[in-house]
Structure formats: C-alpha cells, structure tokens
PDB file of C-alpha atoms and ligand atoms in Angstrom:
ATOM      1  CA  UNK A 240      10.707  -4.729   4.576  1.00 49.00           C
ATOM      2  CA  UNK A 241       9.635  -3.214   7.932  1.00 56.00           C
ATOM      3  CA  UNK A 242       6.429  -4.064   9.561  1.00 82.00           C
ATOM      4  CA  UNK A 243       3.362  -2.734   7.866  1.00 94.00           C
ATOM      5  CA  UNK A 244       1.139  -0.174   9.512  1.00 95.00           C
ATOM      6  CA  UNK A 245      -2.594  -0.286  10.344  1.00 97.00           C
ATOM      7  CA  UNK A 246      -4.843   2.716   9.847  1.00 98.00           C
ATOM      8  CA  UNK A 247      -8.046   3.283  11.693  1.00 98.00           C
ATOM      9  CA  UNK A 248     -10.270   6.194  10.786  1.00 98.00           C
ATOM     10  CA  UNK A 249     -13.255   6.828  12.999  1.00 98.00           C
ATOM     11  CA  UNK A 250     -16.002   9.327  12.451  1.00 98.00           C
ATOM     12  CA  UNK A 251     -13.639  11.917  10.794  1.00 98.00           C
ATOM     13  CA  UNK A 252     -15.170  15.211   9.833  1.00 98.00           C
ATOM     14  CA  UNK A 253     -13.601  18.019   7.903  1.00 98.00           C
ATOM     15  CA  UNK A 254     -14.813  21.385   6.824  1.00 98.00           C
ATOM     16  CA  UNK A 255     -13.411  23.867   4.449  1.00 97.00           C
ATOM     17  CA  UNK A 256     -15.156  27.032   5.883  1.00 96.00           C
ATOM     18  CA  UNK A 257     -18.825  26.206   5.694  1.00 96.00           C
ATOM     19  CA  UNK A 258     -18.219  23.381   3.249  1.00 98.00           C
ATOM     20  CA  UNK A 259     -18.504  19.854   4.758  1.00 98.00           C
ATOM     21  CA  UNK A 260     -15.835  17.916   2.929  1.00 98.00           C
ATOM     22  CA  UNK A 261     -15.687  14.748   5.011  1.00 98.00           C
ATOM     23  CA  UNK A 262     -18.745  13.393   6.747  1.00 98.00           C
ATOM     24  CA  UNK A 263     -18.398  10.916   9.577  1.00 98.00           C
ATOM     25  CA  UNK A 264     -15.809   8.849   7.687  1.00 98.00           C
ATOM     26  CA  UNK A 265     -15.048   5.384   9.004  1.00 98.00           C
ATOM     27  CA  UNK A 266     -12.380   3.246   7.447  1.00 98.00           C
ATOM     28  CA  UNK A 267     -10.106   0.579   8.814  1.00 98.00           C
ATOM     29  CA  UNK A 268      -7.016  -0.647   6.815  1.00 97.00           C
ATOM     30  CA  UNK A 269      -5.280  -3.644   8.002  1.00 97.00           C
ATOM     31  CA  UNK A 270      -1.527  -4.112   8.005  1.00 97.00           C
ATOM     32  CA  UNK A 271      -0.155  -5.120   4.591  1.00 96.00           C
ATOM     33  CA  UNK A 272      -3.409  -4.489   2.825  1.00 97.00           C
ATOM     34  CA  UNK A 273      -4.064  -2.341  -0.158  1.00 97.00           C
ATOM     35  CA  UNK A 274      -7.176  -0.028  -0.088  1.00 98.00           C
ATOM     36  CA  UNK A 275      -8.166   1.871  -3.079  1.00 98.00           C
ATOM     37  CA  UNK A 276     -10.283   4.963  -2.928  1.00 98.00           C
ATOM     38  CA  UNK A 277     -12.551   5.788  -5.829  1.00 98.00           C
ATOM     39  CA  UNK A 278     -15.445   8.130  -6.365  1.00 97.00           C
ATOM     40  CA  UNK A 279     -16.367  11.241  -8.388  1.00 96.00           C
ATOM     41  CA  UNK A 280     -14.243  14.347  -8.575  1.00 95.00           C
ATOM     42  CA  UNK A 281     -14.606  16.555  -5.516  1.00 96.00           C
ATOM     43  CA  UNK A 282     -15.992  13.552  -3.326  1.00 98.00           C
ATOM     44  CA  UNK A 283     -13.248  14.038  -0.718  1.00 98.00           C
ATOM     45  CA  UNK A 284     -10.690  11.357  -1.782  1.00 98.00           C
ATOM     46  CA  UNK A 285      -7.607  13.539  -1.602  1.00 97.00           C
ATOM     47  CA  UNK A 286      -8.857  15.187   1.529  1.00 98.00           C
ATOM     48  CA  UNK A 287      -9.214  11.886   3.313  1.00 98.00           C
ATOM     49  CA  UNK A 288      -5.820  10.802   2.117  1.00 98.00           C
ATOM     50  CA  UNK A 289      -4.152  14.018   3.235  1.00 97.00           C
ATOM     51  CA  UNK A 290      -5.906  13.660   6.673  1.00 98.00           C
ATOM     52  CA  UNK A 291      -4.155  10.336   7.079  1.00 98.00           C
ATOM     53  CA  UNK A 292      -0.732  12.078   7.459  1.00 96.00           C
ATOM     54  CA  UNK A 293      -2.211  15.200   8.621  1.00 96.00           C
ATOM     55  CA  UNK A 294      -1.294  17.320   5.775  1.00 96.00           C
ATOM     56  CA  UNK A 295      -4.809  18.300   6.050  1.00 96.00           C
ATOM     57  CA  UNK A 296      -6.374  18.852   9.638  1.00 96.00           C
ATOM     58  CA  UNK A 297      -9.536  17.025  10.472  1.00 96.00           C
ATOM     59  CA  UNK A 298     -11.935  18.713  12.756  1.00 94.00           C
ATOM     60  CA  UNK A 299     -13.316  15.800  14.686  1.00 94.00           C
ATOM     61  CA  UNK A 300     -13.069  12.061  14.924  1.00 95.00           C
ATOM     62  CA  UNK A 301      -9.924  10.028  14.994  1.00 95.00           C
ATOM     63  CA  UNK A 302      -7.307   8.777  12.769  1.00 97.00           C
ATOM     64  CA  UNK A 303      -4.799   6.137  14.279  1.00 97.00           C
ATOM     65  CA  UNK A 304      -1.693   4.801  12.729  1.00 97.00           C
ATOM     66  CA  UNK A 305      -0.658   1.667  14.541  1.00 96.00           C
ATOM     67  CA  UNK A 306      -3.006   2.593  17.319  1.00 95.00           C
ATOM     68  CA  UNK A 307      -1.506   6.052  17.755  1.00 95.00           C
ATOM     69  CA  UNK A 308      -3.523   9.131  17.222  1.00 95.00           C
ATOM     70  CA  UNK A 309      -2.124  11.406  14.562  1.00 96.00           C
ATOM     71  CA  UNK A 310      -2.173  15.171  14.660  1.00 95.00           C
ATOM     72  CA  UNK A 311      -3.741  15.385  18.067  1.00 94.00           C
ATOM     73  CA  UNK A 312      -2.607  14.417  21.553  1.00 91.00           C
ATOM     74  CA  UNK A 313      -6.136  14.436  22.776  1.00 85.00           C
ATOM     75  CA  UNK A 314      -9.357  15.688  21.104  1.00 79.00           C
ATOM     76  CA  UNK A 315      -8.746  19.287  20.255  1.00 81.00           C
ATOM     77  CA  UNK A 316      -5.192  19.441  21.403  1.00 90.00           C
ATOM     78  CA  UNK A 317      -2.795  19.448  18.616  1.00 94.00           C
ATOM     79  CA  UNK A 318       0.439  17.398  18.841  1.00 95.00           C
ATOM     80  CA  UNK A 319       3.853  19.071  18.731  1.00 95.00           C
ATOM     81  CA  UNK A 320       5.409  19.579  15.343  1.00 95.00           C
ATOM     82  CA  UNK A 321       8.286  17.279  16.462  1.00 95.00           C
ATOM     83  CA  UNK A 322       5.887  14.489  17.325  1.00 95.00           C
ATOM     84  CA  UNK A 323       4.038  14.900  14.060  1.00 96.00           C
ATOM     85  CA  UNK A 324       7.314  14.681  12.053  1.00 94.00           C
ATOM     86  CA  UNK A 325       8.189  11.585  13.982  1.00 93.00           C
ATOM     87  CA  UNK A 326       4.964   9.942  13.149  1.00 95.00           C
ATOM     88  CA  UNK A 327       5.312  10.950   9.529  1.00 95.00           C
ATOM     89  CA  UNK A 328       8.595   9.225   9.229  1.00 93.00           C
ATOM     90  CA  UNK A 329       6.778   5.892   8.674  1.00 95.00           C
ATOM     91  CA  UNK A 330       4.451   7.218   5.975  1.00 97.00           C
ATOM     92  CA  UNK A 331       5.457   7.769   2.291  1.00 96.00           C
ATOM     93  CA  UNK A 332       3.363   9.863  -0.101  1.00 96.00           C
ATOM     94  CA  UNK A 333       3.274   9.939  -3.866  1.00 96.00           C
ATOM     95  CA  UNK A 334       1.346  12.488  -5.618  1.00 93.00           C
ATOM     96  CA  UNK A 335       0.004  13.118  -9.098  1.00 91.00           C
ATOM     97  CA  UNK A 336       2.841  15.730  -9.805  1.00 90.00           C
ATOM     98  CA  UNK A 337       6.050  14.115  -9.116  1.00 89.00           C
ATOM     99  CA  UNK A 338       7.629  17.115  -7.337  1.00 92.00           C
ATOM    100  CA  UNK A 339      11.241  16.094  -8.155  1.00 96.00           C
ATOM    101  CA  UNK A 340      14.192  18.630  -7.930  1.00 97.00           C
ATOM    102  CA  UNK A 341      14.949  19.643 -11.535  1.00 97.00           C
ATOM    103  CA  UNK A 342      18.685  20.357 -10.838  1.00 97.00           C
ATOM    104  CA  UNK A 343      19.283  16.948  -9.143  1.00 97.00           C
ATOM    105  CA  UNK A 344      19.892  13.569 -10.803  1.00 98.00           C
ATOM    106  CA  UNK A 345      17.392  10.705 -10.099  1.00 98.00           C
ATOM    107  CA  UNK A 346      19.943   9.343  -7.637  1.00 98.00           C
ATOM    108  CA  UNK A 347      20.350  12.632  -5.813  1.00 98.00           C
ATOM    109  CA  UNK A 348      16.585  13.197  -5.744  1.00 98.00           C
ATOM    110  CA  UNK A 349      16.123   9.897  -3.819  1.00 98.00           C
ATOM    111  CA  UNK A 350      19.172  10.473  -1.568  1.00 98.00           C
ATOM    112  CA  UNK A 351      18.221  14.101  -0.511  1.00 97.00           C
ATOM    113  CA  UNK A 352      15.677  13.073   2.120  1.00 94.00           C
ATOM    114  CA  UNK A 353      17.866  10.413   3.482  1.00 96.00           C
ATOM    115  CA  UNK A 354      20.689  12.874   3.964  1.00 97.00           C
ATOM    116  CA  UNK A 355      18.513  15.791   5.277  1.00 94.00           C
ATOM    117  CA  UNK A 356      15.897  13.990   7.234  1.00 91.00           C
ATOM    118  CA  UNK A 357      17.702  10.787   8.153  1.00 91.00           C
ATOM    119  CA  UNK A 358      21.151  12.248   8.655  1.00 94.00           C
ATOM    120  CA  UNK A 359      22.800   9.574   6.450  1.00 96.00           C
ATOM    121  CA  UNK A 360      26.191  10.150   5.037  1.00 97.00           C
ATOM    122  CA  UNK A 361      26.210  11.023   1.348  1.00 97.00           C
ATOM    123  CA  UNK A 362      27.685   7.688   0.307  1.00 97.00           C
ATOM    124  CA  UNK A 363      25.277   5.727   2.514  1.00 97.00           C
ATOM    125  CA  UNK A 364      22.383   7.663   1.097  1.00 98.00           C
ATOM    126  CA  UNK A 365      23.512   7.109  -2.487  1.00 98.00           C
ATOM    127  CA  UNK A 366      23.843   3.454  -1.908  1.00 97.00           C
ATOM    128  CA  UNK A 367      20.363   3.368  -0.489  1.00 97.00           C
ATOM    129  CA  UNK A 368      18.996   5.417  -3.350  1.00 98.00           C
ATOM    130  CA  UNK A 369      20.591   3.108  -5.944  1.00 98.00           C
ATOM    131  CA  UNK A 370      18.923   0.163  -4.310  1.00 97.00           C
ATOM    132  CA  UNK A 371      15.570   2.023  -4.431  1.00 97.00           C
ATOM    133  CA  UNK A 372      16.054   2.921  -7.958  1.00 97.00           C
ATOM    134  CA  UNK A 373      16.942  -0.570  -9.003  1.00 96.00           C
ATOM    135  CA  UNK A 374      13.698  -1.742  -7.244  1.00 94.00           C
ATOM    136  CA  UNK A 375      11.582   0.475  -9.463  1.00 95.00           C
ATOM    137  CA  UNK A 376      13.500  -0.591 -12.560  1.00 95.00           C
ATOM    138  CA  UNK A 377      15.788   2.404 -12.988  1.00 96.00           C
ATOM    139  CA  UNK A 378      19.156   1.034 -12.330  1.00 96.00           C
ATOM    140  CA  UNK A 379      20.235   2.485 -15.675  1.00 96.00           C
ATOM    141  CA  UNK A 380      18.815   5.950 -15.155  1.00 97.00           C
ATOM    142  CA  UNK A 381      20.386   6.985 -12.048  1.00 97.00           C
ATOM    143  CA  UNK A 382      22.368   9.916 -13.340  1.00 97.00           C
ATOM    144  CA  UNK A 383      19.652  11.323 -15.443  1.00 97.00           C
ATOM    145  CA  UNK A 384      18.047  14.624 -14.514  1.00 97.00           C
ATOM    146  CA  UNK A 385      14.217  14.617 -14.408  1.00 97.00           C
ATOM    147  CA  UNK A 386      14.078  16.585 -17.774  1.00 96.00           C
ATOM    148  CA  UNK A 387      15.769  13.534 -19.276  1.00 96.00           C
ATOM    149  CA  UNK A 388      13.212  10.994 -17.934  1.00 96.00           C
ATOM    150  CA  UNK A 389       9.801  10.088 -19.218  1.00 95.00           C
ATOM    151  CA  UNK A 390       6.792  10.867 -17.121  1.00 95.00           C
ATOM    152  CA  UNK A 391       6.574   7.252 -16.021  1.00 95.00           C
ATOM    153  CA  UNK A 392      10.229   7.189 -15.078  1.00 96.00           C
ATOM    154  CA  UNK A 393       9.888  10.462 -13.191  1.00 96.00           C
ATOM    155  CA  UNK A 394       6.938   9.031 -11.191  1.00 95.00           C
ATOM    156  CA  UNK A 395       9.078   5.830 -10.425  1.00 96.00           C
ATOM    157  CA  UNK A 396      11.814   8.086  -9.024  1.00 97.00           C
ATOM    158  CA  UNK A 397       9.226   9.692  -6.806  1.00 97.00           C
ATOM    159  CA  UNK A 398       8.108   6.130  -5.680  1.00 97.00           C
ATOM    160  CA  UNK A 399      11.811   5.143  -5.116  1.00 97.00           C
ATOM    161  CA  UNK A 400      12.206   8.485  -3.068  1.00 97.00           C
ATOM    162  CA  UNK A 401       9.414   7.328  -0.818  1.00 96.00           C
ATOM    163  CA  UNK A 402      10.329   3.649  -0.306  1.00 96.00           C
ATOM    164  CA  UNK A 403      14.013   4.666   0.397  1.00 96.00           C
ATOM    165  CA  UNK A 404      12.639   5.996   3.602  1.00 95.00           C
ATOM    166  CA  UNK A 405      11.326   2.601   4.433  1.00 94.00           C
ATOM    167  CA  UNK A 406       7.818   3.622   5.214  1.00 95.00           C
ATOM    168  CA  UNK A 407       5.324   1.309   6.820  1.00 96.00           C
ATOM    169  CA  UNK A 408       2.435   3.044   4.970  1.00 97.00           C
ATOM    170  CA  UNK A 409       2.305   4.316   1.480  1.00 97.00           C
ATOM    171  CA  UNK A 410      -0.312   6.999   0.354  1.00 98.00           C
ATOM    172  CA  UNK A 411      -0.773   7.432  -3.404  1.00 97.00           C
ATOM    173  CA  UNK A 412      -2.941  10.213  -4.842  1.00 97.00           C
ATOM    174  CA  UNK A 413      -3.743   9.522  -8.421  1.00 96.00           C
ATOM    175  CA  UNK A 414      -0.077   8.531  -9.172  1.00 95.00           C
ATOM    176  CA  UNK A 415      -0.801   7.860 -12.820  1.00 95.00           C
ATOM    177  CA  UNK A 416      -3.281  10.502 -13.892  1.00 92.00           C
ATOM    178  CA  UNK A 417      -0.599  12.903 -15.108  1.00 92.00           C
ATOM    179  CA  UNK A 418       0.911  10.230 -17.418  1.00 92.00           C
ATOM    180  CA  UNK A 419       0.455   9.409 -21.007  1.00 91.00           C
ATOM    181  CA  UNK A 420      -1.518   6.291 -21.363  1.00 90.00           C
ATOM    182  CA  UNK A 421       1.327   4.235 -22.523  1.00 90.00           C
ATOM    183  CA  UNK A 422       3.376   4.988 -19.417  1.00 93.00           C
ATOM    184  CA  UNK A 423       0.534   4.117 -16.829  1.00 94.00           C
ATOM    185  CA  UNK A 424       1.393   0.519 -16.825  1.00 94.00           C
ATOM    186  CA  UNK A 425       5.013   0.678 -15.850  1.00 94.00           C
ATOM    187  CA  UNK A 426       4.087   2.726 -12.717  1.00 95.00           C
ATOM    188  CA  UNK A 427       1.134   0.467 -11.753  1.00 96.00           C
ATOM    189  CA  UNK A 428       3.564  -2.657 -11.987  1.00 95.00           C
ATOM    190  CA  UNK A 429       5.919  -0.967  -9.526  1.00 95.00           C
ATOM    191  CA  UNK A 430       2.970  -0.367  -7.290  1.00 96.00           C
ATOM    192  CA  UNK A 431       1.808  -3.931  -7.617  1.00 95.00           C
ATOM    193  CA  UNK A 432       5.235  -5.182  -6.805  1.00 95.00           C
ATOM    194  CA  UNK A 433       5.098  -3.186  -3.510  1.00 94.00           C
ATOM    195  CA  UNK A 434       1.778  -4.505  -2.656  1.00 93.00           C
ATOM    196  CA  UNK A 435       2.986  -7.908  -3.123  1.00 92.00           C
ATOM    197  CA  UNK A 436       5.711  -7.300  -0.557  1.00 92.00           C
ATOM    198  CA  UNK A 437       2.938  -6.593   1.982  1.00 90.00           C
ATOM    199  CA  UNK A 438       3.234  -2.868   2.351  1.00 93.00           C
ATOM    200  CA  UNK A 439       0.099  -1.058   3.648  1.00 97.00           C
ATOM    201  CA  UNK A 440      -1.183   1.127   0.749  1.00 97.00           C
ATOM    202  CA  UNK A 441      -3.939   3.607   0.223  1.00 98.00           C
ATOM    203  CA  UNK A 442      -4.369   4.497  -3.339  1.00 98.00           C
ATOM    204  CA  UNK A 443      -6.643   7.159  -4.754  1.00 98.00           C
ATOM    205  CA  UNK A 444      -7.169   6.075  -8.330  1.00 96.00           C
ATOM    206  CA  UNK A 445      -9.137   6.147 -11.450  1.00 93.00           C
ATOM    207  CA  UNK A 446      -7.488   2.952 -12.600  1.00 94.00           C
ATOM    208  CA  UNK A 447     -10.308   0.480 -12.118  1.00 94.00           C
ATOM    209  CA  UNK A 448      -8.171  -2.418 -13.369  1.00 93.00           C
ATOM    210  CA  UNK A 449      -5.634  -1.828 -10.546  1.00 95.00           C
ATOM    211  CA  UNK A 450      -8.580  -1.557  -8.110  1.00 96.00           C
ATOM    212  CA  UNK A 451     -10.049  -4.706  -9.409  1.00 96.00           C
ATOM    213  CA  UNK A 452      -6.887  -6.783  -9.451  1.00 94.00           C
ATOM    214  CA  UNK A 453      -4.508  -5.423  -6.752  1.00 95.00           C
ATOM    215  CA  UNK A 454      -6.702  -3.958  -3.989  1.00 97.00           C
ATOM    216  CA  UNK A 455      -7.763  -5.990  -1.083  1.00 97.00           C
ATOM    217  CA  UNK A 456     -10.580  -3.522  -0.439  1.00 98.00           C
ATOM    218  CA  UNK A 457     -12.206  -0.748  -2.550  1.00 98.00           C
ATOM    219  CA  UNK A 458     -13.823   2.249  -0.793  1.00 98.00           C
ATOM    220  CA  UNK A 459     -16.282   4.434  -2.731  1.00 98.00           C
ATOM    221  CA  UNK A 460     -16.735   8.085  -1.652  1.00 98.00           C
ATOM    222  CA  UNK A 461     -19.251  10.552  -2.800  1.00 98.00           C
ATOM    223  CA  UNK A 462     -19.958  14.200  -1.540  1.00 98.00           C
ATOM    224  CA  UNK A 463     -17.721  13.692   1.500  1.00 98.00           C
ATOM    225  CA  UNK A 464     -19.282  10.397   2.503  1.00 98.00           C
ATOM    226  CA  UNK A 465     -17.678   6.946   2.514  1.00 98.00           C
ATOM    227  CA  UNK A 466     -20.635   5.261   0.918  1.00 97.00           C
ATOM    228  CA  UNK A 467     -19.355   1.633   0.890  1.00 97.00           C
ATOM    229  CA  UNK A 468     -16.177  -0.409   1.482  1.00 98.00           C
ATOM    230  CA  UNK A 469     -15.910  -3.892   0.289  1.00 97.00           C
ATOM    231  CA  UNK A 470     -13.937  -6.465  -1.671  1.00 98.00           C
ATOM    232  CA  UNK A 471     -13.255  -5.240  -5.269  1.00 97.00           C
ATOM    233  CA  UNK A 472     -15.651  -7.651  -6.994  1.00 97.00           C
ATOM    234  CA  UNK A 473     -18.502  -6.372  -4.911  1.00 97.00           C
ATOM    235  CA  UNK A 474     -17.858  -2.630  -5.359  1.00 97.00           C
ATOM    236  CA  UNK A 475     -16.758  -2.855  -9.016  1.00 97.00           C
ATOM    237  CA  UNK A 476     -18.944  -5.553 -10.535  1.00 96.00           C
ATOM    238  CA  UNK A 477     -21.773  -6.077  -8.186  1.00 95.00           C
ATOM    239  CA  UNK A 478     -22.562  -2.668  -6.523  1.00 96.00           C
ATOM    240  CA  UNK A 479     -25.865  -2.358  -4.677  1.00 94.00           C
ATOM    241  CA  UNK A 480     -25.699   1.251  -4.082  1.00 96.00           C
ATOM    242  CA  UNK A 481     -27.153   3.387  -6.902  1.00 97.00           C
ATOM    243  CA  UNK A 482     -24.480   5.929  -6.380  1.00 97.00           C
ATOM    244  CA  UNK A 483     -21.793   3.514  -7.227  1.00 97.00           C
ATOM    245  CA  UNK A 484     -23.718   2.038 -10.296  1.00 97.00           C
ATOM    246  CA  UNK A 485     -24.124   5.520 -11.734  1.00 96.00           C
ATOM    247  CA  UNK A 486     -20.388   6.346 -11.149  1.00 96.00           C
ATOM    248  CA  UNK A 487     -19.231   3.175 -12.829  1.00 96.00           C
ATOM    249  CA  UNK A 488     -21.647   3.481 -15.657  1.00 94.00           C
ATOM    250  CA  UNK A 489     -20.133   6.952 -16.385  1.00 92.00           C
ATOM    251  CA  UNK A 490     -16.599   5.565 -16.023  1.00 91.00           C
ATOM    252  CA  UNK A 491     -17.247   2.805 -18.452  1.00 88.00           C
ATOM    253  CA  UNK A 492     -19.044   5.042 -20.929  1.00 89.00           C
ATOM    254  CA  UNK A 493     -15.873   7.485 -20.827  1.00 85.00           C
ATOM    255  CA  UNK A 494     -13.393   4.544 -21.063  1.00 81.00           C
ATOM    256  CA  UNK A 495     -15.417   2.729 -23.647  1.00 70.00           C
ATOM    257  CA  UNK A 496     -15.739  -0.697 -22.063  1.00 54.00           C
TER     258      UNK A 496
HETATM  259  N1  ATP B 674      -8.104  23.939   0.624  1.00 69.99           N
HETATM  260  C1  ATP B 674      -9.504  23.868   0.170  1.00 69.99           C
HETATM  261  N2  ATP B 674     -10.303  24.795   0.526  1.00 69.99           N
HETATM  262  C2  ATP B 674     -11.649  24.818   0.149  1.00 69.99           C
HETATM  263  N3  ATP B 674     -12.138  23.700  -0.381  1.00 69.99           N
HETATM  264  C3  ATP B 674     -11.453  22.585  -0.564  1.00 69.99           C
HETATM  265  C4  ATP B 674     -10.046  22.626  -0.302  1.00 69.99           C
HETATM  266  N4  ATP B 674      -9.581  21.511  -0.623  1.00 69.99           N
HETATM  267  C5  ATP B 674     -10.515  20.764  -1.201  1.00 69.99           C
HETATM  268  N5  ATP B 674     -11.797  21.511  -1.108  1.00 69.99           N
HETATM  269  C6  ATP B 674     -13.087  21.092  -1.511  1.00 69.99           C
HETATM  270  O1  ATP B 674     -13.346  19.806  -0.880  1.00 69.99           O
HETATM  271  C7  ATP B 674     -13.911  18.916  -1.806  1.00 69.99           C
HETATM  272  C8  ATP B 674     -13.143  17.497  -1.815  1.00 69.99           C
HETATM  273  O2  ATP B 674     -12.044  17.741  -2.560  1.00 69.99           O
HETATM  274  P1  ATP B 674     -10.929  16.680  -2.863  1.00 69.99           P
HETATM  275  O3  ATP B 674      -9.832  17.309  -3.342  1.00 69.99           O
HETATM  276  O4  ATP B 674     -10.659  15.855  -1.585  1.00 69.99           O
HETATM  277  O5  ATP B 674     -11.698  15.798  -3.949  1.00 69.99           O
HETATM  278  P2  ATP B 674     -11.267  14.529  -4.721  1.00 69.99           P
HETATM  279  O6  ATP B 674     -12.218  13.392  -4.377  1.00 69.99           O
HETATM  280  O7  ATP B 674      -9.834  14.264  -4.467  1.00 69.99           O
HETATM  281  O8  ATP B 674     -11.472  15.033  -6.177  1.00 69.99           O
HETATM  282  P3  ATP B 674     -10.647  14.766  -7.537  1.00 69.99           P
HETATM  283  O9  ATP B 674     -10.994  13.360  -7.952  1.00 69.99           O
HETATM  284  O10 ATP B 674     -11.047  15.745  -8.489  1.00 69.99           O
HETATM  285  O11 ATP B 674      -9.124  14.774  -7.108  1.00 69.99           O
HETATM  286  C9  ATP B 674     -14.040  19.629  -3.161  1.00 69.99           C
HETATM  287  O12 ATP B 674     -15.434  20.189  -3.278  1.00 69.99           O
HETATM  288  C10 ATP B 674     -13.075  20.633  -3.132  1.00 69.99           C
HETATM  289  O13 ATP B 674     -13.512  21.772  -3.887  1.00 69.99           O
HETATM  290 MG1   MG B 675      -8.030  14.365  -5.649  1.00 69.99          MG
END
C-alpha cells in the first residue's frame, strides 16, 4: 500500500445559487485514519465529500490534500484541468450507485481505468484487476457481467476498481444504501479491511455500527454546518449537542434499537 494522504479542510463555504450549502466547514483528517460523516438528509455531507476531490467547486476556504491546495492555484484562481487530474489520481471514490459498465466483465470494469488513465497494457491491467478483485473476495466472479452479480458484489467491483488505481485517499458516499440489507455486511467488511491497511478514508454513511466500530473520528453535519467532530463514542453514545441527540433518537426509532 502506498502512503496515505492527509486532508485539511479550512473554512470552506459553498453556495448553490442563494442556498448556503457549506458554512465555514473545518475538518482535518490524518493520514491512515477513517473519518465518517453523518447527519440528516440535505445537511451537506455529499457536497463536502465532493469538494474534497473538487467534483464540486467550493467558493471560499481551502482544501488541502497532503498540504497541496486542490482546485485552486491561489484563492480565486482555478488550477488547470491537467493539474487537477494529476491530483485526483491519488483519490478514489465509491458512490451509492456502482456505475459499472454493463457490457464489460468485472475484470474489464476494473482494468478499464488502468488502461485508459494509467496507460497500462491490457495484460498488465488484467493482472492488476485480478489482484484487486481477489482482495474484495471476487476471485471467482471475474468474468461475470454486472447483470450477473448481486448488488453487494457489484459494489465490491466498484471498490476494486477504485483500489486498483492505488489511491492514497478513498471517498465513499453511502456505499451501502442502495443494497438489500443482507448484502450490506459484505461491503462493510471489505471497507473495514481497507481501513485496517491504513488507507485514509472519508465515509458518508448511515451505518452507525460501521461508524462506531471502524471510524477513528465521526463528524456530524447539519444544515451545512459541521457541528461536531470527535471519537465515535462521544458522538454516537454521549453527544452533548442537542442536534446530534435528536438525530440519533430519530435514527434509533427508525432502526428499532
Ligand atoms: N447541484 C445542486 N444545486 C442546488 N442545490 C443543491 C445541489 N446539490 C445539492 N444541493 C442542496 O444542498 C444541500 C446539501 O445537499 P447534499 O447532497 O450535500 O446533502 P446530504 O447531506 O448528502 O444529504 P443525503 O443524506 O440526502 O444524501 C441540499 O439541500 C441540496 O438540496
Ligand atoms: Mg448525500
């Protein structure tokens, strides 16, 4: 595994037209640590995650990956597309929808980026793809097309596709929320393995069990504000802020525990 990245988010603001979606957000993620982002729907979790790799432009503040500003050369001056692509090479992202090519096998899906973006030969890429698929427990499904894979398997292919690029930072946006409940565990287990290998991870999730047991820190967002960030036990079991208490109450009522 390559070195893990650090992420520093300082006073980041983001508007969608008049709507203030991120309000002076500060968050520091240390190399090799897992940070979960939780909070109600519409609180800005996906927006913040997407700002980290500049899929979403932020208006002010700074986001630094390994000390390097992403998206801007200097305040207000956008970085070139080429430089941005270079920075993104070390960042992997996994979404709720798996976004696999339906006409390609699992192995081809993983190899595609290695060939196109990394310029690897087909045989080299297929070898690397096989390693990544083995790592996520899909050694026996390499020639399946997505339609012949369960949702959990498809999401593991998407994770294999991301880790095959050897990222130093992985961003996950609700990777298990499109899955049937019985398939959630297999995906979380793969993520837990990656976390154990010391990869820096930022995970937007509704899986409080994952946040409680795997995260080093949990950040709670509401209405575009990062309300609190702390060790999981303090956020999930002993929250002081009334907004977190109310969120958890609703969550527990809905999930019946
Ligand atoms: N492209 C956009 N244009 C306008 N408003 C947007 C856009 N993207 C997000 N928003 C708004 O910004 C707010 C934050 O959205 P975001 O998707 O970050 O929330 P979230 O915390 O990820 O919610 P969820 O848990 O439902 O995924 C929401 O009110 C949303 O409607
Ligand atoms: Mg979201």
